[in-house]
Coordinates of C-alpha atoms (C1' of nucleotides) in Angstrom, one line a residue:
Chain A
X1 CA -103.1 24.2 83.9
X2 CA -99.6 23.3 85.3
X3 CA -96.8 23.1 82.8
X4 CA -95.1 19.8 82.2
X5 CA -92.0 20.6 84.3
X6 CA -93.7 22.7 87.0
X7 CA -92.4 21.4 90.3
X8 CA -95.9 21.8 91.9
X9 CA -97.2 19.4 89.3
X10 CA -94.6 16.9 90.2
X11 CA -95.5 17.0 93.9
X12 CA -99.2 16.7 92.9
X13 CA -98.5 13.6 90.9
X14 CA -96.3 12.0 93.6
X15 CA -98.6 12.5 96.5
X16 CA -101.9 11.8 94.8
X17 CA -103.0 9.4 97.5
X18 CA -101.8 11.6 100.3
X19 CA -103.0 15.0 99.0
X20 CA -106.3 14.7 100.7
X21 CA -104.6 14.1 103.9
X22 CA -102.4 17.1 103.5
X23 CA -105.4 19.3 102.9
X24 CA -107.3 17.8 105.8
X25 CA -104.3 18.4 108.1
X26 CA -103.9 21.9 106.9
X27 CA -107.6 22.6 107.3
X28 CA -107.4 21.5 110.9
X29 CA -104.6 24.1 111.4
X30 CA -101.9 21.5 111.8
X31 CA -98.4 22.7 110.9
X32 CA -96.8 20.2 108.5
X33 CA -93.3 21.3 109.4
X34 CA -92.6 22.1 113.0
X35 CA -89.7 23.7 114.8
X36 CA -87.5 22.6 117.7
X37 CA -88.8 19.8 119.8
X38 CA -87.2 19.1 123.2
X39 CA -86.6 15.5 123.8
X40 CA -86.0 14.2 127.3
X41 CA -84.8 10.8 126.2
X42 CA -83.6 8.9 123.2
X43 CA -85.2 5.6 122.3
X44 CA -82.4 3.5 123.4
X45 CA -82.2 5.2 126.8
X46 CA -85.9 4.4 127.4
X47 CA -85.3 0.8 126.8
X48 CA -82.0 0.5 128.7
X49 CA -83.0 2.5 131.7
X50 CA -86.6 1.2 131.8
X51 CA -86.7 0.1 135.4
X52 CA -85.7 3.6 136.5
X53 CA -88.0 5.3 134.1
X54 CA -91.1 3.2 134.5
X55 CA -94.2 5.4 134.9
X56 CA -92.3 8.5 134.2
X57 CA -93.3 11.2 131.7
X58 CA -91.0 11.3 128.7
X59 CA -90.6 13.2 125.4
X60 CA -89.4 11.4 122.4
X61 CA -89.1 12.3 118.7
X62 CA -88.5 10.3 115.6
X63 CA -89.7 9.0 112.3
X64 CA -92.7 6.8 112.2
X65 CA -91.5 3.5 110.8
X66 CA -94.6 1.4 111.3
X67 CA -98.2 2.0 112.3
X68 CA -100.6 -0.6 113.7
X69 CA -104.1 0.8 114.1
X70 CA -106.6 -1.0 116.3
X71 CA -109.7 1.1 116.0
X72 CA -109.7 3.3 119.2
X73 CA -106.1 2.6 119.9
X74 CA -102.9 2.6 117.8
X75 CA -99.4 1.5 118.0
X76 CA -96.5 3.0 116.1
X77 CA -92.7 2.6 116.0
X78 CA -90.7 5.7 116.3
X79 CA -87.1 5.6 115.1
X80 CA -84.5 8.2 116.3
X81 CA -80.8 8.3 116.1
X82 CA -80.4 5.7 118.9
X83 CA -82.9 3.1 117.9
X84 CA -86.6 2.4 118.0
X85 CA -89.3 3.0 120.6
X86 CA -92.9 1.9 120.4
X87 CA -95.6 4.5 121.1
X88 CA -99.2 3.7 122.0
X89 CA -102.1 6.1 121.5
X90 CA -105.6 5.7 122.9
X91 CA -108.5 7.8 121.7
X92 CA -109.5 8.1 125.3
X93 CA -106.1 9.6 126.3
X94 CA -105.5 12.0 123.4
X95 CA -109.1 13.0 122.6
X96 CA -111.0 12.4 119.4
X97 CA -109.6 15.3 117.4
X98 CA -106.0 14.4 118.2
X99 CA -106.7 10.8 117.5
X100 CA -108.2 11.6 114.1
X101 CA -105.1 13.6 113.2
X102 CA -102.9 10.7 114.2
X103 CA -104.9 8.5 111.8
X104 CA -104.0 10.9 109.0
X105 CA -100.2 10.4 109.5
X106 CA -98.1 8.0 107.4
X107 CA -95.1 5.9 107.8
X108 CA -92.2 8.3 107.2
X109 CA -93.6 11.2 109.0
X110 CA -91.6 12.7 111.9
X111 CA -93.3 13.4 115.1
X112 CA -92.6 14.3 118.7
X113 CA -94.6 12.5 121.4
X114 CA -95.1 12.9 125.2
X115 CA -96.4 10.4 127.6
X116 CA -95.7 7.9 130.4
X117 CA -93.4 5.0 129.9
X118 CA -94.9 1.5 130.5
X119 CA -94.5 -2.1 129.3
X120 CA -97.1 -3.8 127.2
X121 CA -98.5 -7.2 127.9
X122 CA -95.8 -8.7 125.7
X123 CA -93.1 -6.8 127.5
X124 CA -92.3 -4.1 125.0
X125 CA -91.2 -0.7 126.4
X126 CA -93.8 1.8 125.2
X127 CA -94.7 5.4 125.5
X128 CA -98.4 5.9 126.3
X129 CA -98.8 9.1 124.3
X130 CA -100.8 12.0 125.8
X131 CA -100.0 14.4 123.1
X132 CA -97.9 14.5 120.0
X133 CA -96.7 17.1 117.5
X134 CA -96.2 16.7 113.8
X135 CA -92.6 17.8 113.0
X136 CA -92.2 16.9 109.4
X137 CA -94.7 15.4 106.9
X138 CA -93.3 12.9 104.4
X139 CA -94.5 13.4 100.9
X140 CA -93.0 10.2 99.6
X141 CA -93.4 6.6 100.5
X142 CA -90.5 5.0 102.4
X143 CA -89.1 1.8 101.0
X144 CA -90.6 -1.4 102.3
X145 CA -89.8 -2.3 105.9
X146 CA -89.3 -6.0 105.6
X147 CA -86.9 -6.3 102.6
X148 CA -85.5 -2.8 103.0
X149 CA -84.0 -1.1 100.0
X150 CA -82.2 -3.6 97.9
X151 CA -81.7 -1.8 94.6
X152 CA -78.0 -1.0 94.7
X153 CA -78.3 2.0 92.5
X154 CA -81.0 3.5 94.6
X155 CA -79.1 2.8 97.8
X156 CA -76.1 4.8 96.5
X157 CA -78.1 7.6 94.8
X158 CA -80.5 8.0 97.8
X159 CA -78.2 7.0 100.6
X160 CA -80.6 8.7 103.1
X161 CA -83.1 6.0 102.4
X162 CA -80.5 3.3 102.6
X163 CA -79.5 4.6 106.0
X164 CA -83.1 4.9 107.1
X165 CA -84.3 1.4 106.3
X166 CA -81.1 -0.8 106.3
X167 CA -79.7 -0.8 109.8
X168 CA -76.5 -2.7 108.8
X169 CA -75.6 0.2 106.5
X170 CA -75.9 2.7 109.3
X171 CA -73.6 0.4 111.4
X172 CA -70.9 0.5 108.7
X173 CA -70.8 4.2 108.7
X174 CA -70.8 4.4 112.5
X175 CA -67.8 2.0 112.4
X176 CA -66.1 4.1 109.8
X177 CA -66.3 7.1 112.0
X178 CA -65.1 5.2 115.0
X179 CA -62.2 3.7 113.0
X180 CA -61.0 7.1 112.0
X181 CA -61.5 8.4 115.5
X182 CA -59.3 5.5 116.8
X183 CA -56.6 6.4 114.3
X184 CA -56.6 10.0 115.4
X185 CA -56.4 8.9 119.1
X186 CA -53.6 6.5 118.4
X187 CA -51.6 9.2 116.5
X188 CA -52.3 11.9 119.1
X189 CA -51.0 9.6 121.8
X190 CA -47.8 9.2 119.9
X191 CA -47.3 12.9 119.6
X192 CA -48.4 13.3 116.0
X193 CA -49.8 16.7 115.0
X194 CA -52.8 16.7 112.6
X195 CA -52.3 19.2 109.7
X196 CA -54.2 20.2 106.6
X197 CA -52.4 20.8 103.3
X198 CA -53.8 22.1 100.0
X199 CA -56.3 20.2 98.0
X200 CA -55.6 22.4 95.0
X201 CA -52.1 21.9 93.6
X202 CA -50.1 23.8 91.0
X203 CA -48.2 20.6 90.4
X204 CA -49.9 17.4 91.3
X205 CA -47.3 15.1 93.0
X206 CA -46.7 12.4 95.5
X207 CA -48.2 9.6 93.5
X208 CA -48.4 8.2 90.0
X209 CA -51.9 9.1 88.9
X210 CA -53.8 11.3 86.5
X211 CA -55.3 14.4 88.2
X212 CA -58.5 16.3 87.9
X213 CA -58.1 19.8 86.7
X214 CA -59.8 22.9 87.8
X215 CA -59.4 26.7 87.5
X216 CA -59.1 29.7 89.7
X217 CA -60.8 32.6 88.1
X218 CA -59.3 35.6 90.0
X219 CA -55.8 34.4 89.5
X220 CA -56.6 32.9 86.1
X221 CA -54.8 29.8 87.2
X222 CA -55.2 26.2 86.2
X223 CA -55.0 24.0 89.2
X224 CA -55.1 20.3 89.9
X225 CA -57.0 18.5 92.7
X226 CA -54.4 16.8 94.7
X227 CA -53.5 13.2 94.0
X228 CA -51.5 13.0 97.3
X229 CA -50.5 15.4 100.1
X230 CA -47.0 13.9 100.3
X231 CA -44.9 16.8 99.0
X232 CA -46.6 19.3 101.2
X233 CA -46.3 17.2 104.3
X234 CA -42.6 16.8 103.6
X235 CA -42.3 20.6 103.3
X236 CA -43.7 20.7 106.9
X237 CA -41.1 18.2 108.0
X238 CA -38.5 20.6 106.6
X239 CA -40.2 23.3 108.5
X240 CA -39.6 21.5 111.8
X241 CA -43.0 19.9 112.4
X242 CA -41.4 16.5 113.1
X243 CA -44.4 14.3 113.6
X244 CA -47.4 15.1 111.4
X245 CA -50.3 13.4 109.8
X246 CA -53.2 14.3 107.5
X247 CA -56.4 12.4 107.1
X248 CA -58.1 13.7 104.0
X249 CA -59.3 13.2 100.5
X250 CA -57.2 12.4 97.4
X251 CA -58.6 12.7 93.9
X252 CA -57.5 10.5 91.1
X253 CA -58.9 10.8 87.6
X254 CA -59.1 7.1 86.9
X255 CA -61.5 4.2 86.6
X256 CA -64.1 3.2 89.1
X257 CA -64.3 -0.2 90.6
X258 CA -65.2 -2.1 93.8
X259 CA -61.7 -1.0 95.0
X260 CA -61.5 2.5 93.5
X261 CA -63.5 5.7 93.9
X262 CA -62.3 8.9 92.3
X263 CA -62.1 10.6 95.6
X264 CA -60.9 8.5 98.5
X265 CA -59.5 9.0 102.0
X266 CA -55.9 8.6 102.9
X267 CA -53.9 8.8 106.1
X268 CA -50.5 10.1 105.4
X269 CA -48.0 10.6 108.2
X270 CA -44.3 11.6 108.4
X271 CA -41.9 11.2 111.2
X272 CA -38.5 13.0 111.2
X273 CA -35.4 11.0 112.2
X274 CA -37.3 7.7 111.5
X275 CA -37.0 5.2 108.7
X276 CA -39.2 2.6 107.0
X277 CA -38.6 0.1 109.7
X278 CA -40.2 2.5 112.2
X279 CA -43.1 3.0 109.8
X280 CA -43.5 -0.8 109.5
X281 CA -43.8 -1.1 113.2
X282 CA -46.1 1.9 113.4
X283 CA -48.3 0.4 110.7
X284 CA -48.8 -2.9 112.5
X285 CA -49.5 -1.2 115.8
X286 CA -51.9 1.3 114.3
X287 CA -54.0 -1.3 112.5
X288 CA -54.0 -3.5 115.6
X289 CA -55.0 -0.6 117.9
X290 CA -57.8 0.4 115.5
X291 CA -59.1 -3.2 115.3
X292 CA -59.1 -3.4 119.1
X293 CA -61.7 -0.6 119.1
X294 CA -63.6 -1.5 115.9
X295 CA -64.6 -4.2 115.3
X296 CA -63.1 -4.9 118.8
X297 CA -60.9 -7.9 117.8
X298 CA -57.9 -8.4 115.6
X299 CA -59.5 -11.5 114.1
X300 CA -61.9 -10.4 111.3
X301 CA -63.7 -12.1 108.5
X302 CA -63.4 -10.5 105.1
X303 CA -64.8 -12.1 102.0
X304 CA -65.3 -15.4 103.9
X305 CA -61.7 -15.5 104.9
X306 CA -60.5 -15.1 108.5
X307 CA -57.8 -12.5 108.8
X308 CA -55.6 -12.0 111.8
X309 CA -54.6 -8.4 112.2
X310 CA -52.5 -9.0 115.3
X311 CA -48.8 -8.2 114.8
X312 CA -46.2 -9.2 113.9
X313 CA -47.2 -9.4 110.2
X314 CA -45.3 -11.4 107.7
X315 CA -42.4 -9.6 106.1
X316 CA -40.7 -10.5 102.9
X317 CA -38.8 -8.6 100.2
X318 CA -40.3 -8.2 96.8
X319 CA -37.4 -10.2 95.3
X320 CA -38.0 -13.1 97.7
X321 CA -41.7 -13.0 97.2
X322 CA -41.4 -13.2 93.5
X323 CA -38.9 -16.0 93.8
X324 CA -41.3 -17.8 96.1
X325 CA -44.3 -17.6 93.8
X326 CA -42.6 -17.9 90.5
X327 CA -39.3 -19.8 91.2
X328 CA -37.4 -17.1 89.4
X329 CA -34.7 -15.1 91.2
X330 CA -34.7 -11.7 89.7
X331 CA -31.9 -10.5 91.8
X332 CA -29.5 -12.4 89.6
X333 CA -31.0 -11.1 86.4
X334 CA -29.0 -7.9 86.5
X335 CA -29.6 -7.1 82.9
X336 CA -32.9 -6.0 81.7
X337 CA -32.8 -8.4 78.8
X338 CA -32.7 -11.4 81.1
X339 CA -35.5 -10.0 83.2
X340 CA -37.6 -9.5 80.2
X341 CA -37.0 -13.0 79.0
X342 CA -37.9 -14.3 82.4
X343 CA -41.2 -12.3 82.4
X344 CA -42.0 -13.7 79.0
X345 CA -41.7 -17.3 80.4
X346 CA -44.3 -16.3 82.9
X347 CA -46.6 -14.9 80.2
X348 CA -46.3 -11.4 81.4
X349 CA -46.4 -8.7 78.7
X350 CA -43.7 -6.1 79.1
X351 CA -43.2 -2.9 77.2
X352 CA -40.2 -2.2 75.1
X353 CA -38.6 0.4 77.4
X354 CA -39.6 -1.4 80.7
X355 CA -36.5 -1.6 82.9
X356 CA -35.5 -4.3 85.4
X357 CA -37.4 -2.8 88.3
X358 CA -40.6 -2.1 86.3
X359 CA -40.5 -5.7 85.1
X360 CA -39.9 -7.1 88.6
X361 CA -42.9 -5.0 89.8
X362 CA -45.1 -6.3 87.0
X363 CA -44.2 -9.9 87.8
X364 CA -44.9 -9.1 91.5
X365 CA -48.3 -7.6 90.8
X366 CA -49.4 -10.4 88.5
X367 CA -48.0 -13.4 90.3
X368 CA -47.8 -12.5 93.9
X369 CA -50.2 -9.8 95.0
X370 CA -53.4 -11.8 94.9
X371 CA -51.9 -14.4 97.1
X372 CA -51.1 -12.1 100.0
X373 CA -54.2 -12.7 102.0
X374 CA -53.0 -12.5 105.6
X375 CA -51.3 -9.1 106.4
X376 CA -47.9 -9.1 104.6
X377 CA -45.3 -6.5 104.2
X378 CA -43.5 -6.5 100.9
X379 CA -40.2 -4.7 101.3
X380 CA -37.6 -3.0 99.0
X381 CA -39.4 -1.8 95.9
X382 CA -37.5 -1.0 92.7
X383 CA -36.2 2.5 92.4
X384 CA -37.8 3.3 89.0
X385 CA -41.3 3.0 90.5
X386 CA -40.3 4.8 93.8
X387 CA -39.2 8.3 92.8
X388 CA -39.6 9.7 96.3
X389 CA -38.0 6.9 98.3
X390 CA -34.5 6.6 99.5
X391 CA -32.2 4.3 97.6
X392 CA -30.9 1.2 99.4
X393 CA -27.3 1.5 100.3
X394 CA -26.6 -2.2 99.6
X395 CA -28.5 -2.4 96.3
X396 CA -29.0 0.8 94.3
X397 CA -31.7 -0.9 92.2
X398 CA -34.0 -0.9 95.2
X399 CA -35.4 1.5 97.8
X400 CA -36.3 1.5 101.5
X401 CA -39.9 1.1 100.7
X402 CA -42.6 -1.3 101.7
X403 CA -46.3 -1.9 101.0
X404 CA -48.7 -3.8 103.2
X405 CA -51.1 -6.2 101.6
X406 CA -54.2 -7.6 103.2
X407 CA -56.6 -9.8 101.3
X408 CA -54.6 -9.2 98.1
X409 CA -55.1 -5.5 98.3
X410 CA -52.6 -2.8 98.9
X411 CA -53.5 -1.2 102.2
X412 CA -50.4 0.8 103.1
X413 CA -47.3 2.3 101.4
X414 CA -44.3 3.6 103.2
X415 CA -40.7 4.5 102.8
X416 CA -37.6 6.2 104.1
X417 CA -38.0 9.5 102.4
X418 CA -35.5 10.6 99.8
X419 CA -33.9 13.7 101.3
X420 CA -31.0 14.3 98.9
X421 CA -32.2 17.3 96.8
X422 CA -29.7 16.6 94.0
X423 CA -30.9 13.0 93.6
X424 CA -34.5 14.1 93.9
X425 CA -34.0 16.4 91.0
X426 CA -32.5 13.6 89.0
X427 CA -35.4 11.3 89.9
X428 CA -37.9 14.0 88.8
X429 CA -36.0 14.4 85.6
X430 CA -36.4 10.7 84.9
X431 CA -40.1 11.0 85.6
X432 CA -40.3 14.0 83.2
X433 CA -38.7 11.8 80.6
X434 CA -41.3 9.1 81.1
X435 CA -44.0 11.7 80.9
X436 CA -42.7 13.1 77.7
X437 CA -42.7 9.5 76.4
X438 CA -46.4 9.4 77.0
X439 CA -46.7 8.2 80.6
X440 CA -49.5 10.5 81.9
X441 CA -49.0 9.2 85.4
X442 CA -45.4 10.1 85.8
X443 CA -44.4 12.9 88.0
X444 CA -43.9 16.5 86.9
X445 CA -40.9 18.4 87.9
X446 CA -41.5 20.2 91.2
X447 CA -38.8 22.8 91.5
X448 CA -40.4 24.3 94.6
X449 CA -40.2 21.0 96.4
X450 CA -36.6 20.5 95.4
X451 CA -35.8 23.9 96.7
X452 CA -37.4 23.0 100.0
X453 CA -35.2 19.9 100.1
X454 CA -32.2 22.0 99.4
X455 CA -32.7 23.6 102.8
X456 CA -32.2 20.2 104.4
X457 CA -34.9 17.6 105.3
X458 CA -34.0 15.4 108.2
X459 CA -34.1 11.6 107.5
X460 CA -37.8 10.9 107.6
X461 CA -40.1 7.9 107.5
X462 CA -43.4 8.4 105.7
X463 CA -46.5 6.2 105.6
X464 CA -49.8 6.2 103.7
X465 CA -52.8 4.1 104.5
X466 CA -55.8 3.8 102.3
X467 CA -58.5 4.3 104.9
X468 CA -61.5 3.2 102.8
X469 CA -59.9 -0.1 102.0
X470 CA -58.9 -0.7 105.6
X471 CA -62.5 0.1 106.6
X472 CA -63.7 -2.4 104.0
X473 CA -61.8 -5.1 105.7
X474 CA -62.8 -4.0 109.2
X475 CA -66.5 -4.0 108.2
X476 CA -66.5 -6.9 105.8
X477 CA -67.7 -4.6 102.9
X478 CA -67.3 -6.0 99.4
X479 CA -67.2 -2.7 97.6
X480 CA -65.6 0.6 98.4
X481 CA -68.9 2.1 97.6
X482 CA -70.3 0.5 100.7
X483 CA -67.9 2.5 102.9
X484 CA -68.2 5.8 101.1
X485 CA -71.5 7.6 101.9
X486 CA -71.9 9.2 98.5
X487 CA -69.8 7.3 95.9
X488 CA -69.5 8.9 92.5
X489 CA -72.1 7.8 90.0
X490 CA -73.0 8.8 86.6
X491 CA -76.0 11.2 86.6
X492 CA -79.2 9.4 86.0
X493 CA -80.5 11.2 82.9
Chain B
rG1 C1' -62.6 1.7 77.8
rA2 C1' -64.2 -4.1 76.9
rG3 C1' -67.2 -8.5 78.1
rC4 C1' -71.3 -10.7 80.7
rC5 C1' -75.8 -9.8 83.5
rA6 C1' -79.9 -6.7 85.3
rU7 C1' -83.9 -2.8 84.7
rU8 C1' -91.9 -4.8 85.5
rA9 C1' -96.5 -0.5 90.8
rG10 C1' -93.5 3.9 95.9
rC11 C1' -90.4 -0.7 97.7
rU12 C1' -89.3 -6.3 97.3
rC13 C1' -90.2 -9.4 93.4
rA14 C1' -93.3 -13.2 89.9
rG15 C1' -94.6 -13.1 84.9
rA16 C1' -93.5 -21.1 79.8
rC17 C1' -94.3 -21.3 74.0
rG18 C1' -95.2 -14.0 71.8
rG19 C1' -102.0 -13.6 73.1
rU20 C1' -106.1 -8.1 77.5
rA21 C1' -99.9 -6.9 83.3
rG22 C1' -99.6 -10.0 88.9
rA23 C1' -98.3 -10.9 94.4
rG24 C1' -96.6 -9.1 99.3
rC25 C1' -95.5 -4.5 101.8
rA26 C1' -97.0 0.6 101.4
rC27 C1' -101.4 3.4 100.0
rC28 C1' -107.1 4.2 99.9
rU29 C1' -112.3 2.6 102.2
rG30 C1' -114.4 0.0 106.4
rA31 C1' -114.1 -3.1 111.3
rC32 C1' -111.1 -3.6 115.7
rU33 C1' -108.7 -0.5 123.1
rU34 C1' -101.9 -4.2 124.7
rU35 C1' -100.3 -4.8 118.8
rU36 C1' -95.5 -5.7 116.9
rA37 C1' -94.1 -8.4 109.3
rA38 C1' -101.1 -7.0 114.0
rU39 C1' -105.6 -9.1 112.0
rC40 C1' -110.2 -9.2 108.9
rA41 C1' -113.2 -7.4 104.4
rG42 C1' -112.9 -4.5 99.9
rG43 C1' -109.9 -1.4 96.2
rG44 C1' -104.5 -2.1 91.5
rU45 C1' -102.4 2.9 91.9
rG46 C1' -98.1 0.8 85.8
rU47 C1' -94.2 5.2 80.0
rC48 C1' -93.0 -3.2 81.8
rC49 C1' -85.6 1.8 81.5
rG50 C1' -85.8 4.8 76.5
rG51 C1' -86.0 4.5 71.0
rG52 C1' -86.5 1.7 66.6
rG53 C1' -87.7 -3.1 64.2
rU54 C1' -90.0 -8.2 63.4
rU55 C1' -95.2 -9.8 64.0
rC56 C1' -102.2 -9.9 63.1
rG57 C1' -100.3 -9.1 68.2
rA58 C1' -94.1 -7.6 72.0
rG59 C1' -92.9 -7.0 79.2
rU60 C1' -91.4 -11.5 76.3
rC61 C1' -87.9 -11.9 70.0
rC62 C1' -84.0 -8.6 67.2
rC63 C1' -81.1 -3.8 66.8
rC64 C1' -79.4 0.9 69.0
rG65 C1' -79.1 3.7 73.4
rA66 C1' -79.3 4.9 79.1
rU67 C1' -78.2 3.6 84.1
rG68 C1' -76.5 0.0 87.5
rG69 C1' -73.9 -4.6 89.1
rC70 C1' -69.8 -8.1 88.3
rU71 C1' -65.3 -9.3 85.8
rC72 C1' -61.1 -7.3 83.2
rA73 C1' -58.0 -3.0 81.9
rC74 C1' -56.0 1.6 84.7
rC75 C1' -54.9 2.5 89.7
rA76 C1' -54.5 3.1 95.9

RNA sequence: GAGCCAUUAGCUCAGACGGUAGAGCACCUGACUUUUAAUCAGGGUGUCCGGGGUUCGAGUCCCCGAUGGCUCACCA
């Protein structure tokens, strides 16, 4: 008697209808799980090069996605990485024993098949199988072929099934790969060097966010998963690597939504002797170059809205944008008291200790952001919320920083990097104050980074692009979970 | 973290008013040598998400919980 949680029992229960088949196959000496199989062609090649391949003997392998039995002959669809190919088996061609084995196979099984290529009466390119090999027996039933796998939870939890039966899903992830490839190509052409910096940080920095914590046993050291690579990349600029980028994961211990996954992919790049105007130009050009390759046009439809990703993009300062959408000119409201009063008239709740810049940003986020549908650069962010950006010379309340918005979402963030170590230390100290006042997302003091700055960092432009969000737009995906293969979900039980 | 919605066969879904749980695909049995959502004949394979409660009787009504989705909050 098998115990309740014995794995063998589970398999027995699951495959009840197929158990007899398994035994029958094994009795016939058929291996359920084969080894290497040499393919001469992929499915798509057979179809594309059909005229040249007609009548030729080919070897294909793939998963059986459909079987249509006709007594002494059978059709099946084989799916491989390139597409689908039909195979045709006749009792007469393969022999009765082989044919009987084929009849014991199921949709979901993986086989290799050899035979001559021909076209059926209805014109479908087909392999007339002479012999075949079982490469992997499926013990579970594949989701239905017609409707595919609709259950969103199952699609994320069992992404392999989603990929197998929903071709559009596969397309999205192929696009994702190509988009990132196009970025690398673009940056390489411009002389940027790809680097990798630590994922585990002693001091999490480079963004305002709550980190994940972890622990290194041998050093008995508490560490944080990085929230951004920024401070390490700038150390490399100081080290003389003048054009660098990193495409990698960031981790932020915050809520999950259609726009947020706890781990997400960022492009961050830094260019010595450049400023945020250079970054702005680079951003436009990069997005345009990527769009040219995938989806192949700068005009894309996202959430039923047509977006034009061809530069130049709209550029407007935060102050002007706020004025435009609220009628209030915050530049004149020098005193925090006045800014607070203005926010109140807009029904925006501000905290007691919110300063001018924080209030301005809140007004911007609530009243402007959602309206920025076509690509729009918002320039000159308040200094309080930009502790790593260089202060504007003509207005010390602001910094040389911009963000790019598309479809109301923040896609890119860039600035002329603050390279004055004394000021950086002051800015960190202000962050530490906020932190002590209970702001868990404020920066910690990073003395090691300030020390690096003290050796002298060239004026530098830095840029970050949220790759997942950009891919959402390029692939018209409504949720970030649709562009991340394995989004974080709560465990089932 | 809050509100709303969903959860029924392996998958996609139906199940008025509370009265013995259904369909299609898949699967099983049989027929069929160019089909393609093959077709034809037969077969229902189920912890109705879980736990309580109301009721003579609960997939259905009530409460609690789980997971997911959307919106909001936090954030990129």
